[in-house]
Short mmCIF file of C-alpha atoms in Angstrom, two decimals:
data_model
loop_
_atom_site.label_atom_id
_atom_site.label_comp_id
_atom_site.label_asym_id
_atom_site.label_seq_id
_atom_site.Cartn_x
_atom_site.Cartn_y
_atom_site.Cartn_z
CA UNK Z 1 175.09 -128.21 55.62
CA UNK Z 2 174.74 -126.48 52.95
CA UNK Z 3 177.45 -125.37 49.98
CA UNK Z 4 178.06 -123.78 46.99
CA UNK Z 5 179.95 -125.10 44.58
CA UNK Z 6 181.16 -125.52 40.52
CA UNK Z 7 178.91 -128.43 38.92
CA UNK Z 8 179.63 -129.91 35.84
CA UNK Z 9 176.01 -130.00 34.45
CA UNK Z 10 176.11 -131.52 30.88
CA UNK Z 11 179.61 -133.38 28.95
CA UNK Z 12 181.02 -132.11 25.80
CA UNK Z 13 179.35 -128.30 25.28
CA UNK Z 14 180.46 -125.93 22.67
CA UNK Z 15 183.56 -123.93 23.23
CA UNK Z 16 183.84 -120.99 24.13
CA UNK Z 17 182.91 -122.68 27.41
CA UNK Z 18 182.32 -118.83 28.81
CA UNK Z 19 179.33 -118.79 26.33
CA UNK Z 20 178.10 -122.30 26.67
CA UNK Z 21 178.45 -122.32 30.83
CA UNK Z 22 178.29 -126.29 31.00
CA UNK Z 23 179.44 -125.58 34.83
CA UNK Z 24 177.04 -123.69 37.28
CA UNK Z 25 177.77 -122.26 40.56
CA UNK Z 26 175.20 -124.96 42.43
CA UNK Z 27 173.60 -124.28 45.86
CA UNK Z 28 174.69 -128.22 47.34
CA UNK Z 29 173.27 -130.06 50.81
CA UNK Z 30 176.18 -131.67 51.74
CA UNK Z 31 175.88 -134.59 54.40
CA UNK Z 32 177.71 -134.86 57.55
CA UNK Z 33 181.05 -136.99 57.67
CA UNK Z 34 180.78 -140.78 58.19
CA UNK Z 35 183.09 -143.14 59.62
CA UNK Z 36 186.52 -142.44 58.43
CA UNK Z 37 185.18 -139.14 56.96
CA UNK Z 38 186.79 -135.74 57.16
CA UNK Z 39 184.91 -132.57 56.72
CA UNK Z 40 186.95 -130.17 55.12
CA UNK Z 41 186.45 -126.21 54.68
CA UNK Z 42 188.75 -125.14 50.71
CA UNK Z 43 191.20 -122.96 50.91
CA UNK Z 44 192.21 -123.56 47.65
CA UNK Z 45 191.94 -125.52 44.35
CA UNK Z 46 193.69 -125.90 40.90
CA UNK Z 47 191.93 -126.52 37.76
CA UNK Z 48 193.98 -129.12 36.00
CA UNK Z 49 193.57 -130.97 32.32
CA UNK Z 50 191.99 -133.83 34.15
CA UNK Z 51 188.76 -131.41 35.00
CA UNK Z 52 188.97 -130.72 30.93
CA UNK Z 53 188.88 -133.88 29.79
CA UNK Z 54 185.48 -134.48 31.76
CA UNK Z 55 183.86 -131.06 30.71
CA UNK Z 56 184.85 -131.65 27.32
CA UNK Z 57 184.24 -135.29 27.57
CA UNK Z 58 187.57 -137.18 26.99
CA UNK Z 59 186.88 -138.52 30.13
CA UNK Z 60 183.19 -139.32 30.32
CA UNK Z 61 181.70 -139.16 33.68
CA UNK Z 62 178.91 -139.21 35.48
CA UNK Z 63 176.49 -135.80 35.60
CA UNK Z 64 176.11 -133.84 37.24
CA UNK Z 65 178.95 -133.25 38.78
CA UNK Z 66 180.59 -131.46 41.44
CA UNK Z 67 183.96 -130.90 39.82
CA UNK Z 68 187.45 -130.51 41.30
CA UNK Z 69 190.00 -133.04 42.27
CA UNK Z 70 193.57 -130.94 43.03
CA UNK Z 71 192.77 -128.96 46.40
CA UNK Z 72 193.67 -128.08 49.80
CA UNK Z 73 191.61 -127.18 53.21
CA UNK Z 74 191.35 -127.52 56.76
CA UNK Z 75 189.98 -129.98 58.80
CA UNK Z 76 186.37 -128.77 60.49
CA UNK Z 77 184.96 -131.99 61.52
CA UNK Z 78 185.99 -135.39 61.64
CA UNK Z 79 183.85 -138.69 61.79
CA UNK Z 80 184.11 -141.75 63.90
CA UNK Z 81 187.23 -143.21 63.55
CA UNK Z 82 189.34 -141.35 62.18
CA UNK Z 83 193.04 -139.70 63.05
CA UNK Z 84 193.18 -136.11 61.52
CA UNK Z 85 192.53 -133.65 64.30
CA UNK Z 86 190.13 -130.81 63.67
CA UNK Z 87 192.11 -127.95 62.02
CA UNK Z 88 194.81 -129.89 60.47
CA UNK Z 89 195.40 -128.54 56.94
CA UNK Z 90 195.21 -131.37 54.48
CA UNK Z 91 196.13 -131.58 50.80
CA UNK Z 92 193.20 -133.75 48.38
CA UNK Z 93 194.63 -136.41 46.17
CA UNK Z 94 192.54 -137.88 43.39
CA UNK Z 95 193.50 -141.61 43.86
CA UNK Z 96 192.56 -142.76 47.77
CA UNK Z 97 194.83 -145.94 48.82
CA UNK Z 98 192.25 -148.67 50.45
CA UNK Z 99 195.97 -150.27 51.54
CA UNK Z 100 194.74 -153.45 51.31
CA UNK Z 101 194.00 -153.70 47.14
CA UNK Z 102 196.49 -155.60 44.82
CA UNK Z 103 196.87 -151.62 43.61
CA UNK Z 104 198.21 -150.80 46.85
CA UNK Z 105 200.67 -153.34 47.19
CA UNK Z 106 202.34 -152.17 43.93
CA UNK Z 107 204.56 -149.59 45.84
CA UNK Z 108 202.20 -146.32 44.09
CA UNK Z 109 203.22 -148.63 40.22
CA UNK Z 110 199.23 -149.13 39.60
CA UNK Z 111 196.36 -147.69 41.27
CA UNK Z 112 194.28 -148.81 43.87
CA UNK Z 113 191.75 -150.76 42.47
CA UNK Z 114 188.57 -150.00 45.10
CA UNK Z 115 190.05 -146.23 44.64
CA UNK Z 116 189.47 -146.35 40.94
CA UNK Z 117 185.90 -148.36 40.91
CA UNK Z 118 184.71 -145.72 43.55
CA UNK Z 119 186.28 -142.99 40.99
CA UNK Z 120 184.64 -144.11 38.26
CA UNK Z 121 181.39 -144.20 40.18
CA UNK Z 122 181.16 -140.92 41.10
CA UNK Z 123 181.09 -142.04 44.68
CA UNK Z 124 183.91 -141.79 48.09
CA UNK Z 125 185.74 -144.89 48.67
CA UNK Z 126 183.60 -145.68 51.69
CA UNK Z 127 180.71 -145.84 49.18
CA UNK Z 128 177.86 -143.55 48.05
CA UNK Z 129 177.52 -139.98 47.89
CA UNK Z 130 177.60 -137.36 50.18
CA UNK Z 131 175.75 -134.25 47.88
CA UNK Z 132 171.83 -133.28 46.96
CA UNK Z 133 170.70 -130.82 45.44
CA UNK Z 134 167.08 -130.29 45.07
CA UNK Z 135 166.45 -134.09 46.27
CA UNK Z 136 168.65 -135.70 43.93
CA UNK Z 137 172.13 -136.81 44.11
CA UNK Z 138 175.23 -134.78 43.04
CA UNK Z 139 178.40 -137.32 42.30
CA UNK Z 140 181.59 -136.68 43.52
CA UNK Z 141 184.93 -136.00 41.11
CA UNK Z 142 187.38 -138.67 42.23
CA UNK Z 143 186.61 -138.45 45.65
CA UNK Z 144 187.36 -134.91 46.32
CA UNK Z 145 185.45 -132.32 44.47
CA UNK Z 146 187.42 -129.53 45.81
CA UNK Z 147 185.98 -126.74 43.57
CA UNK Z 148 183.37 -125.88 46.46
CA UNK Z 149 183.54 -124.05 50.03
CA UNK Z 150 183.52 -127.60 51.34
CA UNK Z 151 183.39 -131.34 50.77
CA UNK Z 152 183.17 -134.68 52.77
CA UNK Z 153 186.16 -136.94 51.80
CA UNK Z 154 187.38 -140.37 52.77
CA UNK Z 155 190.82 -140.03 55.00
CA UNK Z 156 192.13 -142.09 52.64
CA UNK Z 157 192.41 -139.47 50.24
CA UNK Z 158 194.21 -136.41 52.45
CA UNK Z 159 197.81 -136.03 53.47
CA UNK Z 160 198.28 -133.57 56.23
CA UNK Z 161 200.59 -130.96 56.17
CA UNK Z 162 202.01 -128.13 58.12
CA UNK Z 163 200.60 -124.94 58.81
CA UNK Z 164 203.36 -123.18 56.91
CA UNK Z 165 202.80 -124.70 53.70
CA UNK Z 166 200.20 -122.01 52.14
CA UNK Z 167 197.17 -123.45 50.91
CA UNK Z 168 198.01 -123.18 46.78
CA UNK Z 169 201.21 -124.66 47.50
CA UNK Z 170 199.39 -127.51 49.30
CA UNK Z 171 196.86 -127.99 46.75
CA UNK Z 172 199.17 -127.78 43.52
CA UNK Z 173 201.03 -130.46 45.19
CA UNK Z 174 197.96 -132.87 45.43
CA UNK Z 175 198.22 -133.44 41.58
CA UNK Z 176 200.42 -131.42 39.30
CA UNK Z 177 203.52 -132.05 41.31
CA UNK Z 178 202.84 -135.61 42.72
CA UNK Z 179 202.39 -136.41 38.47
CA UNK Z 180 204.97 -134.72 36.89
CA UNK Z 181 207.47 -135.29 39.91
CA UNK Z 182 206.69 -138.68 40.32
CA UNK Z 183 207.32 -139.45 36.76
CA UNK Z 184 211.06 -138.80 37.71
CA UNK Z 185 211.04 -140.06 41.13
CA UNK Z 186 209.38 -142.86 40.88
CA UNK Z 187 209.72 -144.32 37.70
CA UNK Z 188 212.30 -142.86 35.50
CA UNK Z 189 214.73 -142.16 38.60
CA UNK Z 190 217.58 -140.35 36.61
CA UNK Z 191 220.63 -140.44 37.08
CA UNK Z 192 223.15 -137.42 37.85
CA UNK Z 193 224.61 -137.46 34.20
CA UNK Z 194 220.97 -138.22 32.21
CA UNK Z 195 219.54 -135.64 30.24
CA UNK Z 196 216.11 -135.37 31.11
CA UNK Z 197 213.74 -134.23 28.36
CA UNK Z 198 209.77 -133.00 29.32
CA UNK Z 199 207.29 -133.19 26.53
CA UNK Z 200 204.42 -130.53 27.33
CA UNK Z 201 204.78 -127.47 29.19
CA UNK Z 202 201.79 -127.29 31.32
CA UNK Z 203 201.17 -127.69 34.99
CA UNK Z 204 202.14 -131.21 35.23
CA UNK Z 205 204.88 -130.76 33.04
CA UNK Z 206 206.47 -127.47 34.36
CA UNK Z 207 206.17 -129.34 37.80
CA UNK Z 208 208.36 -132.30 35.81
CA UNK Z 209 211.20 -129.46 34.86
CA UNK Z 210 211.36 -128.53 38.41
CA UNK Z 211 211.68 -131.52 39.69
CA UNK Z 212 214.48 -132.72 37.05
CA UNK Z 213 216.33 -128.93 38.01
CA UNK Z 214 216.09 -129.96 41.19
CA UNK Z 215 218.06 -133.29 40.81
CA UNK Z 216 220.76 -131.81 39.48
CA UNK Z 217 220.58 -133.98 36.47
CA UNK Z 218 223.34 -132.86 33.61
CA UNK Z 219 220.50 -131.26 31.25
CA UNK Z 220 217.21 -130.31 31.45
CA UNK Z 221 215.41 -130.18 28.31
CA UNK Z 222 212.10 -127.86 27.89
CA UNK Z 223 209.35 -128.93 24.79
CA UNK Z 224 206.53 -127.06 23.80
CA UNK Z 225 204.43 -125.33 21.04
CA UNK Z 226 204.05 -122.09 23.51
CA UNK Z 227 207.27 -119.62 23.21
CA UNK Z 228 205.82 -118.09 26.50
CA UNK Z 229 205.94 -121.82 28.05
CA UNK Z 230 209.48 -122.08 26.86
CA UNK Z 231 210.99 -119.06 28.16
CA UNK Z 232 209.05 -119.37 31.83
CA UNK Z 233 210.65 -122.99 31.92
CA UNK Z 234 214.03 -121.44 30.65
CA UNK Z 235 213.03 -119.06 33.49
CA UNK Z 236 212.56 -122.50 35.95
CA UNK Z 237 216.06 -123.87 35.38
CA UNK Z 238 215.88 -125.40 32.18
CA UNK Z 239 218.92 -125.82 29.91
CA UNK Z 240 217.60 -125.61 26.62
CA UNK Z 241 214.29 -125.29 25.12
CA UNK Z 242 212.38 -126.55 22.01
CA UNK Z 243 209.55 -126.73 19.88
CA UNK Z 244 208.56 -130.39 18.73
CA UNK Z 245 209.92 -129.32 15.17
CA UNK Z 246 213.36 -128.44 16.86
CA UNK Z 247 213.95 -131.95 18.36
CA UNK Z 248 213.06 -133.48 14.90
CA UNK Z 249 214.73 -131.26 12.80
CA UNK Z 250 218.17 -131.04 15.06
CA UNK Z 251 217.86 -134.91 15.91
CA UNK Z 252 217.76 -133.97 19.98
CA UNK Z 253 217.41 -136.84 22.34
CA UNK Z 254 217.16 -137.26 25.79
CA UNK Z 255 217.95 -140.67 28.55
CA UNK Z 256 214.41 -139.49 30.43
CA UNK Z 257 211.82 -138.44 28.35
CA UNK Z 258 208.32 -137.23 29.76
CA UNK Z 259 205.41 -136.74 28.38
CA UNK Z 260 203.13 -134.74 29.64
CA UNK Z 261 200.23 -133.50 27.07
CA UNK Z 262 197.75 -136.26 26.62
CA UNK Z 263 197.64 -136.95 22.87
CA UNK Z 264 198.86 -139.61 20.55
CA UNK Z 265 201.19 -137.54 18.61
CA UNK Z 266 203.25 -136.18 21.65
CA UNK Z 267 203.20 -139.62 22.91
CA UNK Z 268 205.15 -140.66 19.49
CA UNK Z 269 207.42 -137.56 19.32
CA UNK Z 270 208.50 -138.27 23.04
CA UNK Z 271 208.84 -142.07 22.00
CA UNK Z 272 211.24 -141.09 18.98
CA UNK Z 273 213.64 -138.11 21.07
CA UNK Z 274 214.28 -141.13 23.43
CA UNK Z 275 217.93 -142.24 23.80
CA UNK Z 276 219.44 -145.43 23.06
CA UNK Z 277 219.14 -147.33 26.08
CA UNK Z 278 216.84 -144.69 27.50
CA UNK Z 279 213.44 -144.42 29.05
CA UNK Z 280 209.61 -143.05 27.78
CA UNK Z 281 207.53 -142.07 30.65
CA UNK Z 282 204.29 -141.40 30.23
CA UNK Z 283 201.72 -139.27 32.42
CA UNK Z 284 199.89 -137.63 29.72
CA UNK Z 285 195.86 -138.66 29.47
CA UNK Z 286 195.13 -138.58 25.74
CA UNK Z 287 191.08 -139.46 24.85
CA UNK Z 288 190.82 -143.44 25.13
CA UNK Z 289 190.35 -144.03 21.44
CA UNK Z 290 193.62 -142.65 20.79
CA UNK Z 291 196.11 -144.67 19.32
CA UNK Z 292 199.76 -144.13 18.56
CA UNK Z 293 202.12 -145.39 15.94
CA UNK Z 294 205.89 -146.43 17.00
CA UNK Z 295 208.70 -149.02 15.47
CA UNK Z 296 208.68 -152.26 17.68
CA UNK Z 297 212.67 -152.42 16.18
CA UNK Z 298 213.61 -149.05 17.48
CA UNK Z 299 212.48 -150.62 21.38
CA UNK Z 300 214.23 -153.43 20.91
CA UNK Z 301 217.18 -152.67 18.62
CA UNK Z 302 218.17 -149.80 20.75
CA UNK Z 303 217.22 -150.65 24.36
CA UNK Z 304 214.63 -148.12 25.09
CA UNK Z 305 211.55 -148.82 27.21
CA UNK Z 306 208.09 -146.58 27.77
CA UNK Z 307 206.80 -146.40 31.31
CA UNK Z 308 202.76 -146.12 32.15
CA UNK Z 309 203.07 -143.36 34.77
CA UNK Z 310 199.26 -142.56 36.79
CA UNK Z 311 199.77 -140.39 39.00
CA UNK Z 312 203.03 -140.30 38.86
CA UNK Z 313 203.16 -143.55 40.52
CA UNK Z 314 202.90 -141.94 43.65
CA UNK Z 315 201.98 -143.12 47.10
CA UNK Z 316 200.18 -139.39 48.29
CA UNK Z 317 201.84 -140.11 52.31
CA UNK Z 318 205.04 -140.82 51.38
CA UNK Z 319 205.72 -138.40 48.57
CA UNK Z 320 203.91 -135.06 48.96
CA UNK Z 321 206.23 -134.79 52.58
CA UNK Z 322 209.23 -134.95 50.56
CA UNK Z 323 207.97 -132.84 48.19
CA UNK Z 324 207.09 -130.15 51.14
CA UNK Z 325 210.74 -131.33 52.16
CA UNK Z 326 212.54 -130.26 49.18
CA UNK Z 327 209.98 -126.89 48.82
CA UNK Z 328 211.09 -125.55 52.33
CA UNK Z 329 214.77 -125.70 51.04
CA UNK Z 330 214.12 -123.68 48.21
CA UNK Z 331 214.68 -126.28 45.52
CA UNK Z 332 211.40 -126.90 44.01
CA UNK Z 333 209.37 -123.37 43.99
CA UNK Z 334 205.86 -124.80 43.33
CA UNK Z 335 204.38 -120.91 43.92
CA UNK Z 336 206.13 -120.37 40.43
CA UNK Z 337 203.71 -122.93 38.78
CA UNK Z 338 200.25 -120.75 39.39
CA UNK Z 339 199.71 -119.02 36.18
CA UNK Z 340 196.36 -116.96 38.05
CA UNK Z 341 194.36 -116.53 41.09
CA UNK Z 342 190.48 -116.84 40.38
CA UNK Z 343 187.77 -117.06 42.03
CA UNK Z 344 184.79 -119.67 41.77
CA UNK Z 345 182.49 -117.80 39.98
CA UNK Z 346 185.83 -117.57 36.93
CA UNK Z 347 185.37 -121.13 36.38
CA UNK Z 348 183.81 -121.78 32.59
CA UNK Z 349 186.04 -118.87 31.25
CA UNK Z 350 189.06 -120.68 33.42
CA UNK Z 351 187.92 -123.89 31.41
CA UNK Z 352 188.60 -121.68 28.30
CA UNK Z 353 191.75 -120.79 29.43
CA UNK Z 354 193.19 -123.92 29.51
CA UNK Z 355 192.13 -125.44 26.70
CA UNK Z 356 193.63 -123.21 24.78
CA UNK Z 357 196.78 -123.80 26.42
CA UNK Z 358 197.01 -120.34 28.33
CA UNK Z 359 197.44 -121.63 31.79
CA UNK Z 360 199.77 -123.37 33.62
CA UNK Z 361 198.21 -123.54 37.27
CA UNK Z 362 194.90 -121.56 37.82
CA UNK Z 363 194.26 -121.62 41.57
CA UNK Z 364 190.46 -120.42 43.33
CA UNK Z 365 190.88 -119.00 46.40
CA UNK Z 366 188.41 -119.20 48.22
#
């Protein structure tokens, strides 16, 4: 059939990327689901920094590429074999689960390791490609590319949900929420009388101060460069916020600390506002030549440990229900995480956006 959709054409173009449009709105033939294949007609999709670090080339992919990996749809047809009924609305996750990988039997601790090969391939996790355009292949962005009307994805990498979840709350929970919750939930696991600290206000990280209000923990601590950030997470729940000078300056600490930006020097400042006997988690994707600088004495002397958090360690069926769970109560208002609605045609000036650390959430509705 055929699609239109946002295709990352060349890696690492000029900014503004408004001027430079490395992204064109592609006319795509997309292929019929295979075994274990869903169909799936978008409802919606959020641009996150993991599209970023591919356009700009911090992640270096394969091109061209359909981009898009944080999405939401329903169901329109369903290959051979598979158990999603037609018009079941599913959330996309980035990182399929084969269930049968080392990965997999980690409990959501380290990815699944046929997941990530097909990732890094450009390719579903049941092999190959499913796009063309003009005769030669299009590669997929970690097995969803959800920035088009609609895309062929392995089962493996949907979680169905309800009807009543709307489809930008579905899709912002497919990877903003699963990473920054899950660095709490799943691998810091506070306790009621922690302070909980979140490095980097964007969508993963406002998702992390939600999460942490909604535990109840004794103090939620904000950290940003963006006063707008830090009064919208005062807005969220938080109990203080701070700018990285603050926390130096003042000596502020936390027992959780998450962070959430991606580079070496947030990595270091979250390192050094870490408690005795506290933890570092870690979710942010910095370029992979970074490197940061810490005291081996201050782990050891004081107790303090630093957590590798993809994902947010997440297993995509078990969490995002509790996460829909805890959203239907009231306690974790995702809808409060889209920063703007756009539309697909938006997307290189939506790039801009969020490099320059406008946005939290940018959803296309399609």
């Amino acid at each position: 059939m055929r699609i239109r959709g946002a295709v990352l054409e060349r890696i690492g173009a000029t900014v503004p990327y408004a001027d430079s449009a490395p992204i064109t709105i592609s006319e795509l033939e997309l292929s019929e689901p295979g075994p274990g294949e869903l169909l799936v007609r978008i409802e919606a999709a959020g641009l996150c920094h993991s599209d970023l670090s591919v356009v700009d080339g911090n992640r270096v992919r394969p091109v061209p590429m359909l981009l898009g990996h944080e999405a939401a749809g329903k169901v329109v047809q369903a290959g051979p074999g598979t158990d999603i009924a037609v018009g079941q609305r599913v959330v996309m996750t980035f990182l399929p689960r084969c269930g049968e990988c080392a990965g997999c039997a980690s409990d959501g601790r380290t990815p699944c390791i046929p997941g990530s090969a097909a990732n890094n391939a450009g390719e579903l996790l049941g092999g190959g490609r499913r796009l063309r355009r003009d005769d030669s292949e299009v590669h997929h962005h970690l097995g969803v590319s959800g920035f088009a009307t609609h895309a062929v994805v392995d089962e493996r990498s949907v979680v169905p949900v309800d009807e009543d979840v709307p489809p930008e709350i579905a899709a912002v929970l497919g990877c903003a929420v699963l990473t920054g919750g899950g660095a709490l939930l799943n691998s810091a696991k506070p306790a009621a009388a922690d302070r909980v600290m979140v490095v980097g206000l964007g969508g993963v990280g406002m998702a992390a101060v939600l999460v942490a209000v909604s535990l109840g923990v004794r103090e939620v601590i904000a950290v940003d460069t963006v006063p707008e950030k830090l009064a919208l997470a005062r807005e969220l729940g938080a109990t203080a916020a701070h700018t990285p000078a603050d926390l130096a300056e003042r000596g502020i600490r936390a027992e959780v600390v998450v962070e959430a930006v991606g580079s070496a020097r947030a990595f270091e400042s979250a390192v050094e506002a870490t408690a005795p006997g506290g933890v570092t988690v870690t979710v942010g994707l910095p370029a992979p030549d970074a490197r940061a600088s810490i005291s081996p004495l201050g782990l050891v002397a004081q107790g303090r440990s630093i957590i590798g958090s993809y994902l947010g360690s997440a297993v995509p069926s078990r969490d995002i229900p509790e996460y829909v769970r805890m959203w239907r109560e009231g306690r974790l208002p995702v809808e409060k995480l889209i920063s703007a609605r756009i539309g697909l045609a938006d997307i290189n000036e939506a790039m801009d956006e969020l490099a320059a650390g406008h946005a939290l959430r940018q959803v296309i509705i399609f």
